[in-house]
Coordinates of C-alpha atoms and ligand atoms in Angstrom, one line a residue:
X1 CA 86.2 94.2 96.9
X2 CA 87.7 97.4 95.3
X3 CA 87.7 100.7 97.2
X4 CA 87.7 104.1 94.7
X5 CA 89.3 107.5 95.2
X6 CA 86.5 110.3 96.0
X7 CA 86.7 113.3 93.8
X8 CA 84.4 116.2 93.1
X9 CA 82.2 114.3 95.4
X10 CA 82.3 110.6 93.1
X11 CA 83.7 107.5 93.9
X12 CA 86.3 107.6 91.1
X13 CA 88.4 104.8 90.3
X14 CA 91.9 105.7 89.6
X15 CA 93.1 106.4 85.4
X16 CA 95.2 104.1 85.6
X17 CA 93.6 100.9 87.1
X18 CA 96.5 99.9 89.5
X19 CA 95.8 98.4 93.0
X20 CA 97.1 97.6 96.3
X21 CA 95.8 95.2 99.1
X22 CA 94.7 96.3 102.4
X23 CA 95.8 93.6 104.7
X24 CA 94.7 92.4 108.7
X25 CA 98.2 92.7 109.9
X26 CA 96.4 90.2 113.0
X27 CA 95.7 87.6 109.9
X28 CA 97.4 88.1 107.1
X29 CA 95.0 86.0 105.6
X30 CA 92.4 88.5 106.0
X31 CA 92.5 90.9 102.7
X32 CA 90.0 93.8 103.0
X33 CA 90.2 95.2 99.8
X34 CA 91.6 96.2 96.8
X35 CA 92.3 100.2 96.9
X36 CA 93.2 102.9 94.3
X37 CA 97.6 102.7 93.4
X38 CA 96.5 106.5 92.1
X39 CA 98.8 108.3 90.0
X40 CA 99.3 112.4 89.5
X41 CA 96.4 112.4 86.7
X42 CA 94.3 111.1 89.5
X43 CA 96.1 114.0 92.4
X44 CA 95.7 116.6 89.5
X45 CA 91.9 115.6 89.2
X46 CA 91.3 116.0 93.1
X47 CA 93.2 119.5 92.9
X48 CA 91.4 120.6 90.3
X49 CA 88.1 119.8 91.7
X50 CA 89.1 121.3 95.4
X51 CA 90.5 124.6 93.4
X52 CA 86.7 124.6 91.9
X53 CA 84.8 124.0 95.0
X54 CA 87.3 126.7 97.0
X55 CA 85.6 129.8 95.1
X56 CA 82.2 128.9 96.7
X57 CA 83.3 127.6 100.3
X58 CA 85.6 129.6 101.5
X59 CA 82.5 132.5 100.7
X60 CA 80.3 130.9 103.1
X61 CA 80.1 132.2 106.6
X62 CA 82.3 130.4 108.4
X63 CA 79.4 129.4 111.3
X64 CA 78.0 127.8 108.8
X65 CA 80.7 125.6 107.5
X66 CA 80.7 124.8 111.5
X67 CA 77.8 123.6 111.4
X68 CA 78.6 121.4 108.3
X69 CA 81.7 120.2 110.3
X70 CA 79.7 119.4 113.8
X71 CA 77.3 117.4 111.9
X72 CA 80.2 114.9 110.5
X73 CA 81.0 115.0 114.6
X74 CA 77.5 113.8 115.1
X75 CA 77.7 111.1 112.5
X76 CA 81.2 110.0 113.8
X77 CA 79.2 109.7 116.9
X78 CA 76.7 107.6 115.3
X79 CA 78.6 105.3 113.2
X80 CA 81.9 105.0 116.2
X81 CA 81.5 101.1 116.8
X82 CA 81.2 100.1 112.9
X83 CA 83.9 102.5 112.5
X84 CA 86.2 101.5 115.3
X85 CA 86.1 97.2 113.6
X86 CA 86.9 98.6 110.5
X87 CA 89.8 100.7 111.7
X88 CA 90.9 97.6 114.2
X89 CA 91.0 95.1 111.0
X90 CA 92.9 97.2 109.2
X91 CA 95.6 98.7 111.5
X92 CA 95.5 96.4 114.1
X93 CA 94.8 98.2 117.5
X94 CA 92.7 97.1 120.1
X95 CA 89.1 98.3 119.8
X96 CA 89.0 100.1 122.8
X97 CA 91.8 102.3 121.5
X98 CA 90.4 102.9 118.3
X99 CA 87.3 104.4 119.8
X100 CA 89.4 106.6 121.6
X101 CA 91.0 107.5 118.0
X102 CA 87.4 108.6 116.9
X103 CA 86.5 109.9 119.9
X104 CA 89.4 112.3 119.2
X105 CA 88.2 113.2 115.6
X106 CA 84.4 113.8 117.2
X107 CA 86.7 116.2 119.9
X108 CA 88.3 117.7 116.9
X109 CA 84.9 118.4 114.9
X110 CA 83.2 120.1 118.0
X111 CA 86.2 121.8 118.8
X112 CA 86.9 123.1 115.1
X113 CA 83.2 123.7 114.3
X114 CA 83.0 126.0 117.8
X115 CA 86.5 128.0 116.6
X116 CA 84.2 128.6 113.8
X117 CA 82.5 131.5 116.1
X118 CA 85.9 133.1 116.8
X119 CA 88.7 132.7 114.2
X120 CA 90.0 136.0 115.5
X121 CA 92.2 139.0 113.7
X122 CA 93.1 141.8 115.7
X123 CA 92.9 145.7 115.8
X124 CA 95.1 148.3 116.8
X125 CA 95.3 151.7 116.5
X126 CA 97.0 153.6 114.0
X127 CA 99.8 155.9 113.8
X128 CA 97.5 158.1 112.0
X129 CA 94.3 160.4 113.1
X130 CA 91.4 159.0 111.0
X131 CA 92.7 155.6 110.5
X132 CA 91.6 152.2 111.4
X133 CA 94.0 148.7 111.3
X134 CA 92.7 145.9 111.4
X135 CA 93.4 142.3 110.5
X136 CA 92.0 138.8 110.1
X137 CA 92.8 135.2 108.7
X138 CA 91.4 134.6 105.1
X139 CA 91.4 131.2 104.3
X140 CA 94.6 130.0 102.0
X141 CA 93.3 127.6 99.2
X142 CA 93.6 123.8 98.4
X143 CA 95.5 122.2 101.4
X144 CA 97.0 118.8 100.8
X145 CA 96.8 116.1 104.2
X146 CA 99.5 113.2 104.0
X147 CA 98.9 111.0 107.1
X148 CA 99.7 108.0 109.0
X149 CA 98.4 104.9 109.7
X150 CA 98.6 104.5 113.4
X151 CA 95.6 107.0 114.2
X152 CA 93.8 106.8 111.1
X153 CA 90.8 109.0 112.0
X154 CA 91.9 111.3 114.5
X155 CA 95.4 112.7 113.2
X156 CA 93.4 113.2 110.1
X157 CA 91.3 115.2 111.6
X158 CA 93.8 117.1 113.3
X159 CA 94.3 118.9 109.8
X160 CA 90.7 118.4 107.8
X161 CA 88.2 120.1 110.5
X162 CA 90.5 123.1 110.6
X163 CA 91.2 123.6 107.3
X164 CA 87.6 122.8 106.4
X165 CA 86.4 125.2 109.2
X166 CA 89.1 128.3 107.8
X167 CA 87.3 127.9 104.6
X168 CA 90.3 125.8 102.7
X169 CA 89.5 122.9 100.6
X170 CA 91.4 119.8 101.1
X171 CA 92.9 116.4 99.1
X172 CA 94.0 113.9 101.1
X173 CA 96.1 111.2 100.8
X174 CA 96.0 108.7 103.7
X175 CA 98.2 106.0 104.4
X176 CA 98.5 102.3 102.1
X177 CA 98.0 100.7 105.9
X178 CA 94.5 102.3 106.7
X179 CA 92.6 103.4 103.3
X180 CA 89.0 101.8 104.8
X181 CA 89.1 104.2 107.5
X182 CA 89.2 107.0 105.0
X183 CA 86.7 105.8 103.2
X184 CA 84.2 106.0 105.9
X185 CA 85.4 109.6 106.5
X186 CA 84.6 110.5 103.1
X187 CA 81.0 108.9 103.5
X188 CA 80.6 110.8 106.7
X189 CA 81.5 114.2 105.7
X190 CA 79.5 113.9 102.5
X191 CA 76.5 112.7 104.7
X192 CA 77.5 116.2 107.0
X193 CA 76.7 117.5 103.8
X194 CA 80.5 118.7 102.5
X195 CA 79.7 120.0 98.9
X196 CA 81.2 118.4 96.4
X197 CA 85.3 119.2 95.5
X198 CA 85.8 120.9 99.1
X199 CA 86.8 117.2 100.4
X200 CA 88.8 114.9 98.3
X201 CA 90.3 111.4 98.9
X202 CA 92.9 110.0 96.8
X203 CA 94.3 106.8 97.7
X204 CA 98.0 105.5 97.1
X205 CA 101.8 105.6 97.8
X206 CA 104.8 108.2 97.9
X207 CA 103.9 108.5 93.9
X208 CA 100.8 110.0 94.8
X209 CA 102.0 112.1 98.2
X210 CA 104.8 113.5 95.8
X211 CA 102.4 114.7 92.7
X212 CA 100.6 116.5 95.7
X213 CA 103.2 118.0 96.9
X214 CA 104.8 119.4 93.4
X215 CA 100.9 120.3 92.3
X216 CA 100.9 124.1 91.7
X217 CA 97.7 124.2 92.9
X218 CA 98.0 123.3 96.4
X219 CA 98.9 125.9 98.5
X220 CA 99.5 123.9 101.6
X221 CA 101.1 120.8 103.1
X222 CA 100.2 119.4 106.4
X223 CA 102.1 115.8 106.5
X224 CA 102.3 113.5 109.3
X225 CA 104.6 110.7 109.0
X226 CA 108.4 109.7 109.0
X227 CA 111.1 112.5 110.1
X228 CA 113.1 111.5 106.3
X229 CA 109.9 111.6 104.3
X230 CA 108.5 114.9 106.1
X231 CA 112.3 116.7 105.6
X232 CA 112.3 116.0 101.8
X233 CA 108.8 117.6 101.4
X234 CA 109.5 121.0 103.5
X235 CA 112.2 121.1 101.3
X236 CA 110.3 120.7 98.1
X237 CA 107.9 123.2 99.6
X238 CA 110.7 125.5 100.4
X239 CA 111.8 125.6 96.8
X240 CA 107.7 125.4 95.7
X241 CA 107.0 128.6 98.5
X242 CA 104.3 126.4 99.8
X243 CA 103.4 126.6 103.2
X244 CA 104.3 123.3 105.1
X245 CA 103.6 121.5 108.5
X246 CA 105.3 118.4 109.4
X247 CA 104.2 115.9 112.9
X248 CA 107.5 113.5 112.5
X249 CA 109.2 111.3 115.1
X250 CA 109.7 111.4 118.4
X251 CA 111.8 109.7 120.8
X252 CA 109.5 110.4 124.1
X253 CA 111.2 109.7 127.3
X254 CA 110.0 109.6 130.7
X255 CA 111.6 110.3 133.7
X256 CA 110.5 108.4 137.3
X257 CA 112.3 110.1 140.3
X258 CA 112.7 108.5 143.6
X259 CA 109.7 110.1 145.3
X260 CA 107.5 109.3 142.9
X261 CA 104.4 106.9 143.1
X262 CA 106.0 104.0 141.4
X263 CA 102.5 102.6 140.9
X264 CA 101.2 105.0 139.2
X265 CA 104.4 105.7 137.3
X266 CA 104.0 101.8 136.1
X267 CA 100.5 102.2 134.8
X268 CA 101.6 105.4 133.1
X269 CA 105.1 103.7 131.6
X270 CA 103.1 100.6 130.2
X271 CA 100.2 102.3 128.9
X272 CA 102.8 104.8 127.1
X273 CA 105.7 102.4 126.0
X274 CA 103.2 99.4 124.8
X275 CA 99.9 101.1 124.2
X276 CA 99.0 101.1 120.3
X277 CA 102.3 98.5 120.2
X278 CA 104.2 101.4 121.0
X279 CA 103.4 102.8 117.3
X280 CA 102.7 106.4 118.1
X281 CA 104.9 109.2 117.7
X282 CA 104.2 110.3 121.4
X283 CA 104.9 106.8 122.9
X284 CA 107.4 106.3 125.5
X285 CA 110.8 104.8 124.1
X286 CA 113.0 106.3 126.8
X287 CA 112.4 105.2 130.4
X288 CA 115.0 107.5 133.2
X289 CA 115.0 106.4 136.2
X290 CA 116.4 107.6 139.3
X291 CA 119.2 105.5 140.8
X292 CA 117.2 104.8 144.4
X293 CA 114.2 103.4 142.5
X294 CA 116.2 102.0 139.1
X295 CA 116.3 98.6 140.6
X296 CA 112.9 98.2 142.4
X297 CA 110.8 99.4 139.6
X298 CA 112.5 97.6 136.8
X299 CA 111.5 94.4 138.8
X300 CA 107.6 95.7 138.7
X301 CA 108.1 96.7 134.9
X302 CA 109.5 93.4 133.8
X303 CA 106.4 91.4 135.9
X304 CA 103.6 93.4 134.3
X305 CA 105.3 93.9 130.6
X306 CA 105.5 90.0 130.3
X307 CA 101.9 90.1 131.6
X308 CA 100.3 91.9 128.8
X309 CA 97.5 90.4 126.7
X310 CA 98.7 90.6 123.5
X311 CA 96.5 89.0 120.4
X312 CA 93.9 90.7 117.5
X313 CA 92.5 93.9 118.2
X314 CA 89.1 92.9 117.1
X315 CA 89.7 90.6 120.7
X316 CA 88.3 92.7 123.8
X317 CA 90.6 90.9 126.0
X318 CA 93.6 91.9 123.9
X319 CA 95.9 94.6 125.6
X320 CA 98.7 95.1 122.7
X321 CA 97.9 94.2 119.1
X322 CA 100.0 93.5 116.1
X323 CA 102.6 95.5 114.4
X324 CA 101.4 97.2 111.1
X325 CA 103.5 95.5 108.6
X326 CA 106.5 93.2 107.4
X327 CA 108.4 96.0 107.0
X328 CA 107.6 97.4 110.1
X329 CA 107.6 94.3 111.7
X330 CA 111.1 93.3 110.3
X331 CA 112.7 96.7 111.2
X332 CA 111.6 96.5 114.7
X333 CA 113.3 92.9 114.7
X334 CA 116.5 94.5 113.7
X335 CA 116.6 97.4 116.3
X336 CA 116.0 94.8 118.9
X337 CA 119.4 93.0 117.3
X338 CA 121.2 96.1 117.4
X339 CA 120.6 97.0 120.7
X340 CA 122.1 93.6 121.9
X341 CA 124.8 94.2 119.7
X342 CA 125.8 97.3 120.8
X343 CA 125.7 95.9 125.0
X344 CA 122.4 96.8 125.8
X345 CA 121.0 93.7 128.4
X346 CA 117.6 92.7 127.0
X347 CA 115.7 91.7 130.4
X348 CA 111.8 91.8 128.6
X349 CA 110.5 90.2 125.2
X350 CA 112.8 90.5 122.2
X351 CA 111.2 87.7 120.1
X352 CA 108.3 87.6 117.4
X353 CA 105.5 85.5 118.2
X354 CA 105.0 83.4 115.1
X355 CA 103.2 80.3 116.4
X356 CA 99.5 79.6 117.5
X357 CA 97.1 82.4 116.9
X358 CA 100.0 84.6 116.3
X359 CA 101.0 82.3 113.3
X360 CA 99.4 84.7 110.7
X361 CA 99.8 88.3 111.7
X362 CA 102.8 90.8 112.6
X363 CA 103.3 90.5 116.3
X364 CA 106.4 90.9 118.9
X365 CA 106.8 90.7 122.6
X366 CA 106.8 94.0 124.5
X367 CA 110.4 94.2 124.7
X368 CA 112.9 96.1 127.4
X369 CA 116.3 97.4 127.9
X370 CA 118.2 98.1 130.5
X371 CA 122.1 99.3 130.6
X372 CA 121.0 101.8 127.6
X373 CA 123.8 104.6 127.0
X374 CA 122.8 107.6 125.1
X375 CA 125.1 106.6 122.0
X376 CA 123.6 103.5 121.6
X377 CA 121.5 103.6 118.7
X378 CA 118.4 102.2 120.4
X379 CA 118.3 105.4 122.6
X380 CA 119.2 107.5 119.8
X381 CA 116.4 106.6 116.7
X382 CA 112.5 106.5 116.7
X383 CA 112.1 102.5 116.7
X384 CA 107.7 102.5 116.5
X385 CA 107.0 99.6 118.3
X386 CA 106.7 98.0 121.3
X387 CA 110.5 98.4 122.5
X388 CA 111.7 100.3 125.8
X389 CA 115.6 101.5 126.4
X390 CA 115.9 102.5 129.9
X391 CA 118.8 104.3 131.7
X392 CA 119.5 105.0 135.3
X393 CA 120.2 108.6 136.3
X394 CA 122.3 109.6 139.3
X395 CA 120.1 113.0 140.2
X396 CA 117.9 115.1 139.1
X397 CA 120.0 117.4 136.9
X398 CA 121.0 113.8 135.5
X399 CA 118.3 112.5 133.9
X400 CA 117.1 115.8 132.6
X401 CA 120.6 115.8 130.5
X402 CA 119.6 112.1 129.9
X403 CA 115.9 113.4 128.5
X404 CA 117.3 116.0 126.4
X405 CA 119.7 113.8 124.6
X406 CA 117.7 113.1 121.7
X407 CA 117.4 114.7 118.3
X408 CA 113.8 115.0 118.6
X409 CA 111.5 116.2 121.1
X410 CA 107.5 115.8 120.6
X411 CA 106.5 114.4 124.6
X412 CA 107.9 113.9 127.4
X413 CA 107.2 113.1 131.0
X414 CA 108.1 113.2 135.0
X415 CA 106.7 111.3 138.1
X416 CA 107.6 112.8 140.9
X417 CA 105.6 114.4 144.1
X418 CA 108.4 117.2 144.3
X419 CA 106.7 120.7 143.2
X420 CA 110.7 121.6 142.6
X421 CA 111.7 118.4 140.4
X422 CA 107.8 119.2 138.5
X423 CA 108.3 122.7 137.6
X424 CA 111.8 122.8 136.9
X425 CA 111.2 120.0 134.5
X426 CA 108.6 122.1 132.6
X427 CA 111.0 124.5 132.2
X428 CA 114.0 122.3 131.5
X429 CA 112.7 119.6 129.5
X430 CA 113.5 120.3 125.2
X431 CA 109.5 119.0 124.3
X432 CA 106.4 120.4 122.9
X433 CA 104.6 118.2 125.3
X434 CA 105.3 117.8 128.9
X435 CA 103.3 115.6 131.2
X436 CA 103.7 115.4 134.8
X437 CA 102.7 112.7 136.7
X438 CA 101.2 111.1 133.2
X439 CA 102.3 108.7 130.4
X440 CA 103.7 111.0 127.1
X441 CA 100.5 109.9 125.3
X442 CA 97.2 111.4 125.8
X443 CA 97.0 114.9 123.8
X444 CA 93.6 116.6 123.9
X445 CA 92.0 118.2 120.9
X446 CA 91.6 121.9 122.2
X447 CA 95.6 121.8 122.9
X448 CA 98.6 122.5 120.6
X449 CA 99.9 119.5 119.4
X450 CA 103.4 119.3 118.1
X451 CA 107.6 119.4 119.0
X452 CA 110.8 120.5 118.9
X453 CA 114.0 119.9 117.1
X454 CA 113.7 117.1 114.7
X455 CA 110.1 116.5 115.3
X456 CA 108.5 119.2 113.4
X457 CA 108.9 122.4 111.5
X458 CA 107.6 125.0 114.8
X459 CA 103.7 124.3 113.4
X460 CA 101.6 123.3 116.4
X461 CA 98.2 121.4 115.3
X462 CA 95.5 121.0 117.8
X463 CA 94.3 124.1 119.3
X464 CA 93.6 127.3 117.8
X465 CA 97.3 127.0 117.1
X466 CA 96.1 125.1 113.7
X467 CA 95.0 127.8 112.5
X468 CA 97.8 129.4 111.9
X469 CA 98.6 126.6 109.4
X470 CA 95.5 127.2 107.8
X471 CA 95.2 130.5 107.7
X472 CA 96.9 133.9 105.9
X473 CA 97.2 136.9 107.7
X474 CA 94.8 139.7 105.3
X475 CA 95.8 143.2 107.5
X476 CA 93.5 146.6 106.2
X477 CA 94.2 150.0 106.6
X478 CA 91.3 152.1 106.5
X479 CA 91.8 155.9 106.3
X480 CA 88.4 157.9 106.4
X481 CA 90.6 161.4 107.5
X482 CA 89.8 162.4 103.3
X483 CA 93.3 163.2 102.7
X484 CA 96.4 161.5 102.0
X485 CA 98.6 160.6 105.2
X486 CA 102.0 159.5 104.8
X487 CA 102.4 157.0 107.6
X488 CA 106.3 157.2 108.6
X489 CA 106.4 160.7 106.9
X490 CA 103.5 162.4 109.1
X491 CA 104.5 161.0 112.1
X492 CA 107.9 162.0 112.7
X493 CA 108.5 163.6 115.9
X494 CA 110.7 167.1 115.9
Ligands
UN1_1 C1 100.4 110.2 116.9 O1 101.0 109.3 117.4 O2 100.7 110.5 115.7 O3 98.6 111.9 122.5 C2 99.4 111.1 117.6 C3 98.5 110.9 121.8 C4 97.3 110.8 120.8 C5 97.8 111.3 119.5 C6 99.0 110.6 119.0 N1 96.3 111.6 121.3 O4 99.2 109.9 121.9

């Protein structure tokens, strides 16, 4: 079955009739479909069409594009369990987690269609006697959305509800590994009633995420994806002047202290290293633990880790699913090499699973190290997959150093029942997410959404934050005095 692009409110197959397979990485055997390979004559279509449709929506009052935008929550509602197989087949996570990933996008919707309400400016007062200042956010123009596949409705949504809500219009290109997920979100916001050329979906590969990028007509970027991809388009944008926002990698550790409840620090360090196969940008990669503990909980890790139900997605007894692709699958494989190489002791895991139902799909044991040291390059680089490089730390002042050695810094995370060891690790820890007491996944709509250092560009999503993505400042000066006032010149002082 072929899938088309949707442009100007059409299902549009691309100019130049190229293809790519969407594949079960569960059963490779399983092909979904046949989607669009588009080219820049297909991007400059969608652009085109968005530049159209941006004179007439961004004019509407902006409660009313809310409303547009909390119906598509609605429908997301309706159509969650039809939604959450398709999204399963073609990504591979376990249903359960990719109802969560639309219950995040219905979050999102609400959220964004409320802001809808408020989207406030600010006024001052002016320097002058008869003169008002005032200023709001005017909506910017066509925004482009390059995304992942690993939450193929929600991170999406992230960027589309906003920009819809600010009065932008949007093309975007989702990821080769979940294009079947997009195509329901076209179908839902044109059911919400979207008008034609405000929402646009083009389908294909780094071809098609770079005629975006260069189009002159797309005034914003909002990209979430791989730290080496998102750096080469903020610097195209830099030379372009386009306004850019980059989610990358992340290298998320979390730190257990010796008063901790190592029970609930296990729940929260195997639900965050192995959860989604450990193929989020917020999952744990870094475990710290405090020397008193190191040896005791490493023993409970290991039990449950090698416990973990791991099989298709679309199986409601499955706890970990498969790993996206071959390439994926192949460069996990290799860190997991490395790390032995470079004297890392692999106590958990470490091997694909190629036999029995596994036979046909992508999938590798949850995998652990112990005896990792901060040089290693297992500590060091975002691996996205299931694999976890612990370290013991001597004290407290230790394993923050430990948490902070990293070149990104999205989440992070403490267990501990010390109020001291809690708030000085807020204030200590180099993340745009810190958890206490709770895995480094688990971001809520309504809350900015983003990191530090390598991990982004100082955008936060999520939040009313977003909006300051999708949003230019206007600021108006009005002077009713009937005269002409100088500000700076009037107001000197003597
Ligand atoms: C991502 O991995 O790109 O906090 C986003 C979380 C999810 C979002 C993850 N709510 O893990």
């Amino acid at each position: 079955m072929r899938f088309y692009n949707y442009i100007a409110g059409e299902w549009t197959p691309p100019q130049s009739d190229r293809w790519f397979a969407n594949i079960n990485p569960a059963d490779t055997r399983d092909i979904i479909g046949e989607f669009p390979r588009s080219s820049a004559h297909d991007v400059d279509h969608a652009v085109t069409a968005a530049q159209e449709a941006f004179r007439t929506w961004s004019r509407i009052p902006a409660p009313q594009r809310g409303e547009i935008i909390r119906r598509a929550g609605d429908i997301f509602r309706r159509r969650k369990e039809e939604l959450a197989a398709i999204m399963t087949r073609e990504m591979g996570k376990p249903l359960f987690e990719t109802r969560g990933d639309i219950q995040e996008a219905i979050d999102t919707a609400y959220y964004s269609a409320t802001e809808t309400r408020r989207l406030f400016g600010y006024t001052t007062p002016s320097e002058l006697p008869n003169k008002m200042n005032l200023s709001f956010r005017m909506p910017i123009g066509v925004c482009a959305v390059i995304t992942a596949w690993n939450f193929p409705i929600a991170v999406p949504s992230w960027k589309i509800f906003p920009a819809l809500a600010a009065g932008n219009t949007v093309v975007w290109k989702p990821s080769e590994d979940a294009p079947h997920s997009a195509i329901i979100f076209a179908e839902i916001l044109e059911e919400a009633g979207v008008p034609a050329g405000v929402f646009n979906v083009v389908h294909g590969d780094a071809e098609a995420g770079a005629a975006l990028v260069e189009h002159p007509l797309v005034r914003v970027v909002a990209f979430t994806g791989s730290t080496a991809t998102g750096t080469a388009i903020a610097a195209r944008c830099g030379t372009l002047n386009k306004k850019v926002s980059l989610e990358m990698g992340g290298k998320n550790a979390v730190i257990i202290m010796d008063d901790a409840d190592l029970e609930l620090a296990l729940e929260g360090v195997l639900w965050g290293a192995f959860g989604t196969t450990g193929q989020r940008c917020t999952a744990t990669s870094r475990l710290i633990l405090h020397a008193p503990i190191h040896d005791r909980f490493l023993e409970m890790l290991i039990k449950r880790a090698r416990m973990l139900r791991i099989g298709s997605g679309l199986d409601p007894a499955t706890q970990m699913g498969p790993i996206i692709n071959q390439r994926q699958c192949d460069k996990i494989l290799s860190y997991i090499q490395i790390g032995q190489e470079e004297g890392a002791r692999l106590v958990c895991g470490g091997h694909r699973l190629a036999s029995g139902e596994f036979a046909n799909g992508y999938f590798i044991e949850p995998t652990i190290f112990t005896e990792v040291r901060p040089t290693m390059r297992i500590w060091r680089e975002e691996i996205f997959g299931p694999v976890l490089s612990v370290a013991k730390a001597e004290s407290f002042e230790h394993a923050i150093t430990l948490a902070n050695d990293s070149d990104y810094g999205l989440s992070s995370s403490i267990y501990t029942r010390s109020v001291e060891y809690a708030f000085a690790a807020i204030r200590d820890i180099e993340a745009g997410i810190t958890y206490i007491n709770a895995p480094t996944i688990g971001a809520e709509a309504h809350m900015p959404f983003g990191g530090v250092k390598n991990t982004g560009n100082g955008h936060r999503e999520g939040g009313w934050t977003v909006f300051d993505i999708f949003t230019e400042w206007k600021t108006v000066y009005v002077d009713f005095s009937g005269r002409l006032q100088r500000a700076q010149i009037d107001t000197q002082l003597e």
